[in-house]
Every structure is written in C-alpha cells, then in structure tokens.
mmCIF file of C-alpha atoms in Angstrom:
data_model
loop_
_atom_site.group_PDB
_atom_site.id
_atom_site.type_symbol
_atom_site.label_atom_id
_atom_site.label_comp_id
_atom_site.label_asym_id
_atom_site.label_seq_id
_atom_site.Cartn_x
_atom_site.Cartn_y
_atom_site.Cartn_z
ATOM 1 C CA MET Y 271 0.039 0.004 0.100
ATOM 2 C CA LYS Y 272 2.901 2.357 0.807
ATOM 3 C CA LYS Y 273 4.434 1.642 -2.458
ATOM 4 C CA LEU Y 274 1.301 2.454 -4.376
ATOM 5 C CA PHE Y 275 0.927 5.604 -2.486
ATOM 6 C CA PHE Y 276 4.489 6.617 -3.163
ATOM 7 C CA GLY Y 277 4.061 5.648 -6.896
ATOM 8 C CA LEU Y 278 0.973 8.050 -6.890
ATOM 9 C CA MET Y 279 2.832 10.778 -5.207
ATOM 10 C CA VAL Y 280 5.571 10.316 -8.180
ATOM 11 C CA ALA Y 281 2.904 10.467 -10.724
ATOM 12 C CA VAL Y 282 1.464 13.631 -9.317
ATOM 13 C CA ALA Y 283 4.783 15.128 -9.186
ATOM 14 C CA ALA Y 284 5.533 14.289 -12.874
ATOM 15 C CA ILE Y 285 2.251 15.709 -14.011
ATOM 16 C CA SER Y 286 2.632 18.850 -11.955
ATOM 17 C CA PHE Y 287 6.126 19.434 -13.364
ATOM 18 C CA SER Y 288 4.905 18.979 -16.752
ATOM 19 C CA ALA Y 289 2.161 21.318 -16.413
ATOM 20 C CA PHE Y 290 4.539 23.932 -14.809
ATOM 21 C CA THR Y 291 6.745 23.701 -17.742
ATOM 22 C CA VAL Y 292 3.930 23.997 -20.195
ATOM 23 C CA ALA Y 293 2.678 27.183 -18.323
ATOM 24 C CA LYS Y 294 6.277 28.564 -18.356
ATOM 25 C CA ASP Y 295 6.434 27.890 -22.067
ATOM 26 C CA ALA Y 296 3.179 29.470 -22.777
ATOM 27 C CA GLU Y 297 4.222 32.499 -20.906
ATOM 28 C CA ARG Y 298 7.314 32.517 -23.022
ATOM 29 C CA LYS Y 299 5.391 32.202 -26.236
ATOM 30 C CA ALA Y 300 3.106 35.094 -25.213
ATOM 31 C CA ARG Y 301 6.413 37.166 -24.767
ATOM 32 C CA ILE Y 302 7.553 36.086 -28.060
ATOM 33 C CA ALA Y 303 4.443 37.133 -29.888
ATOM 34 C CA ALA Y 304 4.968 40.682 -28.732
ATOM 35 C CA GLY Y 305 8.519 41.035 -29.976
ATOM 36 C CA ASP Y 306 10.893 40.498 -33.025
ATOM 37 C CA ILE Y 307 13.028 37.429 -33.285
ATOM 38 C CA TRP Y 308 16.003 36.388 -35.505
ATOM 39 C CA VAL Y 309 16.519 32.755 -36.452
ATOM 40 C CA ASN Y 310 19.584 31.028 -37.677
ATOM 41 C CA THR Y 311 19.367 30.203 -41.308
ATOM 42 C CA SER Y 312 22.664 29.010 -42.402
ATOM 43 C CA LEU Y 313 25.770 26.768 -41.224
ATOM 44 C CA ALA Y 314 27.986 29.912 -41.493
ATOM 45 C CA GLY Y 315 25.766 31.473 -38.668
ATOM 46 C CA ASP Y 316 23.764 33.925 -40.593
ATOM 47 C CA TYR Y 317 20.459 35.075 -39.210
ATOM 48 C CA GLU Y 318 17.095 36.317 -40.478
ATOM 49 C CA LYS Y 319 14.227 37.966 -38.950
ATOM 50 C CA HIS Y 320 11.315 35.862 -38.456
ATOM 51 C CA PRO Y 321 8.589 37.136 -40.752
ATOM 52 C CA ASN Y 322 5.931 35.981 -38.296
ATOM 53 C CA PRO Y 323 6.928 35.802 -34.476
ATOM 54 C CA PRO Y 324 3.825 34.372 -33.180
ATOM 55 C CA ALA Y 325 4.300 31.277 -35.390
ATOM 56 C CA PHE Y 326 7.813 30.819 -34.062
ATOM 57 C CA ASN Y 327 8.093 27.203 -32.735
ATOM 58 C CA ASP Y 328 11.370 25.943 -31.196
ATOM 59 C CA GLY Y 329 10.416 22.288 -32.409
ATOM 60 C CA ASP Y 330 11.341 23.562 -35.798
ATOM 61 C CA CYS Y 331 15.095 24.214 -34.664
ATOM 62 C CA GLU Y 332 16.944 21.597 -36.670
ATOM 63 C CA ASP Y 333 19.811 20.424 -34.879
ATOM 64 C CA THR Y 334 22.180 21.157 -37.829
ATOM 65 C CA SER Y 335 24.520 23.914 -36.819
ATOM 66 C CA THR Y 336 26.275 24.827 -33.562
ATOM 67 C CA PHE Y 337 24.755 28.416 -33.491
ATOM 68 C CA ILE Y 338 21.835 29.106 -31.195
ATOM 69 C CA CYS Y 339 18.609 28.649 -32.972
ATOM 70 C CA ALA Y 340 16.957 31.954 -32.259
ATOM 71 C CA TYR Y 341 17.397 35.198 -30.440
ATOM 72 C CA GLU Y 342 14.697 37.757 -29.331
ATOM 73 C CA ARG Y 343 14.690 41.457 -29.105
ATOM 74 C CA THR Y 344 14.929 42.862 -25.653
ATOM 75 C CA ASN Y 345 13.286 46.297 -24.505
ATOM 76 C CA VAL Y 346 16.731 47.734 -24.408
ATOM 77 C CA ASP Y 347 17.075 50.808 -26.572
ATOM 78 C CA PRO Y 348 13.940 50.276 -28.464
ATOM 79 C CA THR Y 349 14.716 53.078 -31.102
ATOM 80 C CA THR Y 350 17.698 51.145 -32.327
ATOM 81 C CA ASN Y 351 16.597 49.178 -35.528
ATOM 82 C CA LEU Y 352 18.196 45.912 -36.059
ATOM 83 C CA PRO Y 353 18.789 44.740 -39.698
ATOM 84 C CA THR Y 354 16.489 41.917 -41.141
ATOM 85 C CA ASN Y 355 19.636 39.970 -41.862
ATOM 86 C CA MET Y 356 22.508 39.656 -39.505
ATOM 87 C CA SER Y 357 25.838 37.703 -39.418
ATOM 88 C CA GLU Y 358 27.031 35.718 -36.388
ATOM 89 C CA GLY Y 359 29.189 38.724 -35.476
ATOM 90 C CA GLU Y 360 26.422 41.193 -35.696
ATOM 91 C CA ILE Y 361 24.293 38.979 -33.551
ATOM 92 C CA ALA Y 362 27.023 38.618 -30.961
ATOM 93 C CA GLN Y 363 27.422 42.488 -30.873
ATOM 94 C CA ALA Y 364 23.709 42.950 -30.416
ATOM 95 C CA VAL Y 365 23.746 40.494 -27.623
ATOM 96 C CA GLU Y 366 26.665 42.280 -25.910
ATOM 97 C CA ASP Y 367 24.774 45.572 -26.397
ATOM 98 C CA GLY Y 368 21.837 43.862 -24.556
ATOM 99 C CA LEU Y 369 19.649 44.239 -27.724
ATOM 100 C CA LEU Y 370 19.119 40.558 -28.274
ATOM 101 C CA VAL Y 371 18.886 37.608 -25.843
ATOM 102 C CA PRO Y 372 18.876 33.841 -26.656
ATOM 103 C CA LEU Y 373 15.098 32.639 -27.266
ATOM 104 C CA THR Y 374 16.033 28.891 -26.874
ATOM 105 C CA GLU Y 375 18.805 26.854 -25.595
ATOM 106 C CA LYS Y 376 18.557 24.825 -28.899
ATOM 107 C CA GLU Y 377 21.082 25.202 -31.595
ATOM 108 C CA GLY Y 378 20.489 24.636 -35.372
ATOM 109 C CA ILE Y 379 18.966 26.080 -38.311
ATOM 110 C CA TYR Y 380 15.467 27.185 -38.079
ATOM 111 C CA ASP Y 381 13.043 25.738 -40.528
ATOM 112 C CA LEU Y 382 11.337 29.010 -41.809
ATOM 113 C CA MET B 62 18.453 -5.782 -0.367
ATOM 114 C CA LEU B 63 20.011 -3.523 -3.029
ATOM 115 C CA LYS B 64 18.288 -5.295 -5.806
ATOM 116 C CA PRO B 65 14.650 -4.796 -4.757
ATOM 117 C CA LEU B 66 15.418 -1.255 -3.931
ATOM 118 C CA PHE B 67 16.743 -0.689 -7.424
ATOM 119 C CA ILE B 68 13.883 -2.371 -9.085
ATOM 120 C CA GLU B 69 11.676 0.051 -7.037
ATOM 121 C CA ILE B 70 13.531 3.214 -7.868
ATOM 122 C CA THR B 71 13.653 2.342 -11.537
ATOM 123 C CA GLY B 72 9.987 1.859 -11.400
ATOM 124 C CA TYR B 73 9.416 5.272 -10.026
ATOM 125 C CA LEU B 74 11.862 6.825 -12.509
ATOM 126 C CA PHE B 75 9.912 5.318 -15.497
ATOM 127 C CA ILE B 76 6.541 6.484 -14.009
ATOM 128 C CA PHE B 77 7.934 9.905 -13.784
ATOM 129 C CA LEU B 78 9.529 9.812 -17.340
ATOM 130 C CA PHE B 79 6.470 8.334 -19.021
ATOM 131 C CA LEU B 80 3.972 10.758 -17.364
ATOM 132 C CA TYR B 81 6.256 13.874 -17.810
ATOM 133 C CA THR B 82 6.730 13.190 -21.549
ATOM 134 C CA ALA B 83 3.117 11.875 -22.159
ATOM 135 C CA TYR B 84 1.636 14.964 -20.726
ATOM 136 C CA PHE B 85 3.638 17.068 -23.510
ATOM 137 C CA LYS B 86 2.641 14.806 -26.233
ATOM 138 C CA LEU B 87 -1.108 15.258 -25.319
ATOM 139 C CA VAL B 88 -0.992 18.931 -24.559
ATOM 140 C CA ASP B 89 0.823 19.646 -27.554
ATOM 141 C CA HIS B 90 -0.659 16.982 -29.719
ATOM 142 C CA ASP B 91 -0.978 18.781 -33.079
ATOM 143 C CA ASN B 92 2.727 19.708 -32.976
ATOM 144 C CA PHE B 93 3.802 16.122 -32.003
ATOM 145 C CA SER B 94 1.587 14.789 -34.941
ATOM 146 C CA HIS B 95 3.254 17.290 -37.207
ATOM 147 C CA VAL B 96 6.893 16.424 -36.122
ATOM 148 C CA LEU B 97 6.167 12.551 -36.473
ATOM 149 C CA SER B 98 4.732 13.027 -39.957
ATOM 150 C CA LYS B 99 8.016 14.736 -41.130
ATOM 151 C CA SER B 100 9.895 11.873 -39.782
ATOM 152 C CA PRO B 101 11.398 9.824 -42.669
ATOM 153 C CA ALA B 102 11.033 6.798 -40.545
ATOM 154 C CA ILE B 103 7.233 7.002 -40.083
ATOM 155 C CA SER B 104 4.584 7.376 -42.940
ATOM 156 C CA VAL B 105 2.539 10.293 -43.015
ATOM 157 C CA SER B 106 -0.813 8.182 -42.553
ATOM 158 C CA LEU B 107 0.668 6.553 -39.605
ATOM 159 C CA ALA B 108 1.803 9.805 -37.756
ATOM 160 C CA PRO B 109 -1.619 10.809 -36.492
ATOM 161 C CA ILE B 110 -2.212 7.260 -35.233
ATOM 162 C CA LEU B 111 1.238 7.014 -33.558
ATOM 163 C CA ALA B 112 0.494 10.801 -31.883
ATOM 164 C CA TRP B 113 -2.134 9.113 -29.819
ATOM 165 C CA THR B 114 -0.695 5.814 -29.248
ATOM 166 C CA ILE B 115 2.693 6.790 -27.997
ATOM 167 C CA PRO B 116 1.363 9.008 -25.212
ATOM 168 C CA LEU B 117 -1.464 6.806 -24.323
ATOM 169 C CA GLY B 118 1.084 3.563 -24.237
ATOM 170 C CA GLU B 119 3.269 5.758 -21.966
ATOM 171 C CA ILE B 120 0.430 6.264 -19.406
ATOM 172 C CA LEU B 121 -0.646 2.828 -19.717
ATOM 173 C CA VAL B 122 2.856 1.650 -18.819
ATOM 174 C CA ALA B 123 3.146 3.960 -16.067
ATOM 175 C CA CYS B 124 -0.134 2.833 -14.597
ATOM 176 C CA LEU B 125 1.125 -0.914 -14.810
ATOM 177 C CA LEU B 126 4.344 0.271 -12.954
ATOM 178 C CA LEU B 127 2.221 1.887 -10.221
ATOM 179 C CA VAL B 128 0.372 -1.290 -9.306
ATOM 180 C CA PRO B 129 2.765 -3.718 -7.565
ATOM 181 C CA LYS B 130 0.969 -6.791 -9.064
ATOM 182 C CA THR B 131 1.530 -5.440 -12.629
ATOM 183 C CA LYS B 132 5.021 -3.889 -11.941
ATOM 184 C CA GLU B 133 6.825 -6.725 -13.745
ATOM 185 C CA THR B 134 4.866 -6.288 -16.925
ATOM 186 C CA GLY B 135 5.325 -2.579 -16.566
ATOM 187 C CA LEU B 136 8.991 -3.134 -16.477
ATOM 188 C CA TRP B 137 9.116 -5.240 -19.517
ATOM 189 C CA LEU B 138 7.098 -2.810 -21.330
ATOM 190 C CA SER B 139 9.196 0.070 -20.331
ATOM 191 C CA LEU B 140 12.165 -1.887 -21.670
ATOM 192 C CA ALA B 141 10.299 -2.660 -24.940
ATOM 193 C CA LEU B 142 9.437 1.246 -25.221
ATOM 194 C CA MET B 143 12.901 2.306 -24.600
ATOM 195 C CA LEU B 144 14.199 -0.091 -27.183
ATOM 196 C CA VAL B 145 11.814 1.254 -29.835
ATOM 197 C CA PHE B 146 12.649 4.824 -28.907
ATOM 198 C CA THR B 147 16.394 4.260 -28.594
ATOM 199 C CA SER B 148 16.352 2.341 -32.123
ATOM 200 C CA TYR B 149 14.277 5.428 -33.555
ATOM 201 C CA LEU B 150 16.987 7.752 -32.300
ATOM 202 C CA GLY B 151 19.930 5.587 -33.535
ATOM 203 C CA TYR B 152 18.261 5.282 -36.955
ATOM 204 C CA MET B 153 17.724 9.020 -37.305
ATOM 205 C CA LEU B 154 21.536 9.830 -36.023
ATOM 206 C CA ALA B 155 22.768 7.147 -38.522
ATOM 207 C CA ARG B 156 20.632 8.715 -41.330
ATOM 208 C CA GLY B 157 21.957 12.179 -40.405
ATOM 209 C CA ASP B 158 18.414 13.652 -40.417
ATOM 210 C CA GLN B 159 18.147 16.268 -38.059
ATOM 211 C CA LEU B 160 14.590 16.618 -37.491
ATOM 212 C CA PRO B 161 13.329 18.248 -34.295
ATOM 213 C CA CYS B 162 12.250 15.924 -31.442
ATOM 214 C CA ASN B 163 9.249 16.968 -29.838
ATOM 215 C CA CYS B 164 9.680 14.550 -26.921
ATOM 216 C CA GLY B 165 8.582 16.835 -24.095
ATOM 217 C CA GLY B 166 9.868 19.576 -21.769
ATOM 218 C CA VAL B 167 13.587 19.468 -20.916
ATOM 219 C CA ILE B 168 14.066 16.344 -23.167
ATOM 220 C CA SER B 169 13.270 18.272 -26.218
ATOM 221 C CA ALA B 170 15.975 20.783 -25.292
ATOM 222 C CA MET B 171 18.571 17.948 -25.726
ATOM 223 C CA THR B 172 20.517 17.365 -28.913
ATOM 224 C CA TRP B 173 19.952 14.101 -30.730
ATOM 225 C CA LYS B 174 23.358 12.709 -29.222
ATOM 226 C CA GLN B 175 22.344 13.857 -25.682
ATOM 227 C CA HIS B 176 19.032 12.419 -26.202
ATOM 228 C CA LEU B 177 20.504 9.057 -27.232
ATOM 229 C CA LEU B 178 22.662 8.921 -24.025
ATOM 230 C CA PHE B 179 19.712 9.868 -21.974
ATOM 231 C CA ASN B 180 17.845 6.919 -23.509
ATOM 232 C CA LEU B 181 20.724 4.613 -23.351
ATOM 233 C CA PHE B 182 20.792 5.311 -19.622
ATOM 234 C CA PHE B 183 17.115 4.561 -19.194
ATOM 235 C CA LEU B 184 17.483 1.397 -21.347
ATOM 236 C CA ALA B 185 20.229 0.125 -19.074
ATOM 237 C CA LEU B 186 18.133 0.708 -15.840
ATOM 238 C CA ALA B 187 15.314 -1.271 -17.634
ATOM 239 C CA VAL B 188 17.496 -4.213 -18.537
ATOM 240 C CA LEU B 189 18.971 -4.448 -15.033
ATOM 241 C CA ALA B 190 15.593 -4.008 -13.342
ATOM 242 C CA VAL B 191 14.146 -6.818 -15.606
ATOM 243 C CA SER B 192 17.019 -9.105 -15.052
ATOM 244 C CA PHE B 193 17.240 -8.563 -11.380
ATOM 245 C CA GLY B 194 13.639 -9.529 -11.221
ATOM 246 C CA ARG B 195 14.134 -12.720 -13.260
ATOM 247 C CA GLN B 196 17.112 -13.742 -11.165
ATOM 248 C CA LYS B 197 15.093 -13.500 -8.040
ATOM 249 C CA LYS B 198 12.265 -15.171 -9.539
ATOM 250 C CA LYS B 199 14.534 -18.120 -10.435
ATOM 251 C CA SER B 200 15.944 -18.412 -6.946
ATOM 252 C CA ASN B 201 12.511 -18.269 -5.271
ATOM 253 C CA PRO B 202 10.009 -19.532 -7.980
ATOM 254 C CA LYS B 203 6.913 -19.825 -5.644
ATOM 255 C CA ALA B 204 7.006 -16.248 -4.738
ATOM 256 C CA GLY B 205 5.061 -13.556 -6.822
ATOM 257 C CA PRO B 206 6.450 -11.295 -9.438
ATOM 258 C CA LEU B 207 9.588 -9.387 -8.584
ATOM 259 C CA SER B 208 9.559 -10.696 -4.894
ATOM 260 C CA VAL B 209 13.136 -10.884 -3.330
ATOM 261 C CA GLN B 210 14.093 -12.932 -0.401
ATOM 262 C CA GLY B 211 10.824 -12.626 1.257
ATOM 263 C CA LEU B 212 10.058 -9.155 0.043
ATOM 264 C CA ASP B 213 7.102 -9.742 -1.976
ATOM 265 C CA TYR B 214 6.629 -6.966 -4.420
ATOM 266 C CA THR B 215 3.167 -7.767 -5.080
ATOM 267 C CA SER B 216 2.018 -7.056 -1.440
#
C-alpha cells in the first residue's frame, strides 16, 4: 500500500512538473508574440528576422549547426533598429549591447 | 537488499519519465503529430495514429508500474518502449536527419546525441531491473512477480 501511495506521489509530481513547464512555455510564447525574433538560417551563422514571430516554434530548430537557433529582441534601447539579416558577429554584438537575448537553448538552423 | 530497492527506484523513474513526456505529447498533440509526419521513418498516414498511441501507451505503462501486481509487466513494457525509442534515435542519427524531437519539456532541449545517451541510460536501467527480477524469481519460483528474499513486491 505504501508503494502504491509513493508511486501515486511520483505520478502527481511528474504531471505537476509537466504542467508547470507547459505554463512557463506558454508565458514565454506570449512574450515572443510581442517582439521580434531572429533565427539561424545557415551553417555559417547567418540570421534572418522571423516574418511571423507568433508562429515561431522551437520544435522547428533543426539540430544542424552549432549556432543558437533564435534570439529575441529585448526592451533595451527600443529606438535602435536591427537589420533584417545579420551575421554571427552582428548577432554577438547585439547580444553584448543587450539588444538581443537567446530565445531558446536549442542550436541549429530554423526551418522557416 | 539493494536489488529490490533498485527495481523499486527504476519503476518510479519510469513512472515519472513516461507521465512527464506523455503530458507534453497530449497537450501539444498537433505539434507532436506534425513532427512525426515529417520523420522519414514514419509514414504520413501512420503519424496521427502514433501521435495518440505513443502517449497513451506511456500512460498505460506508468499505470502498470504503479500497481505492484503489474509492476513486472510494466518493467518489460518499459524496456520495450525504450528499445523502440532508442532504435528510432539511432536510426535518425545514422541517417544524418536532423529533425526536431518533440519529446516533451527538458528532453526536447537535448541534442540528438544527448537524447541518445539519455535513452541508453534508461534502457540500461530497464535491462537491469528486469534481469534482477528474473534472477530472484528463479531463485524463489514460488514467490510472486519481482519478489525478493521474502520481500514480495506484489504485496
């Protein structure tokens, strides 16, 4: 009986943890919908502005390159316009300036 | 003493793993089905069926692992599921296909190689748990499934 009870506790913990992660993910997606994002489009580390940020899905990050799959625009210096296409170096500079932050931990080319 | 504990802990780990990942596959069902349909190993017509049977199968195995009387069956099915998942990962890696894996939560954040190692770890756990259960059953054939030196796992 104790084992069954403990098993049920583990089951509840698993479902709660999943629900928490889903909620955090939904929150993150809502935030993405409000801002611009740049996605990795080549093995050389080129990035392109996503034409439809709300449609971004990190499930479409193909594990094909060593570059972070996507970056999102921060609220820092909103008057600064970032180009539609950026190289790896330009992305790194924008990150250093606080204009962009990684949107996902995933690496790879994004299937636009 | 350590073997029954190992079997017990492995059972709980699989309950957690299967329910955690099944939840994502059901909540994000459309996306899971979409990713499966893009896989070269799965036909487009089979993808929607698998998109339901995989998470429901995981839930079923978790339920079997929960009940002491069906724990042994649950461990065997866990081993079978991990074999299927790991074979799929190995096949995808061997082919060089780099499709996204919509496996749920933190697991989706892994690269294919990390995912393969993760699966191999769980596969090893399942193999050991099943073999420990069989060893003890042989040494004490009158006892119930996964009973060990008087510690009956069915009680």
